[in-house]
Amino acid sequence: MLTQELRDALIDATDLNQLKWDLNRLQPVDVGEYIAQLPEKQRAIAFRLLNKNQAIDVFEYLPTEVQEELINSLHDVQVAQLVEAMSPDERAELFDELPAGVIKRLLKELSPEQRQATATILGYPEGTAGRVMTTEYVRLREGLTVGEALSKIRRQDEDKETIYYAYVTDDNRTLVRVVSLRQLLFTFPDVYIRDIASDRVIKVRTETPQEEVAQIMKRYDLIAIPVVDREDRLVGIVTIDDVIDILEEEATQDIQKLAAVSGDEGALSPPLLTIRNRLPWLLGIMALYIGAASAIAPFQSVISAVPVLAVIMPIFSNTGGTVGIQALTVTIRGLGVGEVTPKDTVKILRKEIFAGLGTAIALATTMILLSLIWARPQERWVALIAGTVMATNTIVAVTLGTLLPMALKRLKLDPALVSGPLVTTMLDTIGFLTFLSLISVALNVFKLPT
């Protein structure tokens, strides 16, 4: 791991020969992290200090934008070697970010085999198994013996992304069985593959969403899963390192959407990128709050007649919104990891309402006590209405936090589209309207003192 002490030592290094020696003895992932943190002008210099094999390994660990910078600064021969050595799925991810002219030039430099593999992956929609798979896998024919299979793996499959699973196909490349390297190593050489391979193959299709692929691999503790086309022909595999990237990507997107942040923004992103990602959401949320404020506007005379309302109302806003976001977060997380599905809506809603009732009683009691403390003697009747509305708003909050993401999931939309600020604004509007309407009715009908 690249510690802070080592990072500082590398950054402060002035002897290029010493820096070259240090970089070439580190793990590729650590070198990639170091180069990515350098100023743009120094990245190409540091990368050129790497020997050929280290450079090839490090290149795959660099962020896409750094890879693009290096492609523009290195000689064509160096670039061709780096891109050719990349795994097809990593190469496809890089090509997604490059200008069309650069992609066309790089494709010409690839070998026919790698060009075909890259084109195959790029042909599938983003976010699917076909787009994240690699075409580097071990394939065996049914008629081989264990000895022949091991010999084939030694001769032809040294550079495959993983050899821990071998996939058995018929003459039409239809996937029929799977066998592990453990089974091959601990079986006599003259035993046929078909006699030890399992026909209970867990697989996904090219159009399967990538998050579903990750859930299946997690459920069955797989380090790789085969990808087949509509005719059940084996076209690739998704490996565990891809799944880790998928889970990180999905978690990041869900967190950003929940907080109303768009785009691929990191903690150290440039200020302009931060503004571009956040400002549209903030303007949209402001527009929503205009709606909430418009709900309060007709009740200005009521608020002026009962000043304690100005003290109580922010508590409605913060508490109701927090309750809604709690339910929303738990529901989105359950849907995201496959713990629940829209079929479980009634079960989850029942649980949330029962929990909400207990929460509502506690919050309502607290609101009543606070209202009694803050209100003038002639305004203490407000406490009863405040407690009632707080309890009601709590039940509404857990209901919305559960039903909204479930509804989006049923419509095959991303549940994380229901952002926290959106739920908070809806609850503010409902809570303020209910509370101020009841106060207004109390003032006009029952002629209560103010």
Tab-separated table of C-alpha atoms in Angstrom, residues 235 238 365:
chain	number	residue	atom	x	y	z
A	235	VAL	CA	-19.197	-14.955	-25.300
A	238	VAL	CA	-17.406	-11.183	-15.673
A	365	THR	CA	-44.679	13.871	22.799
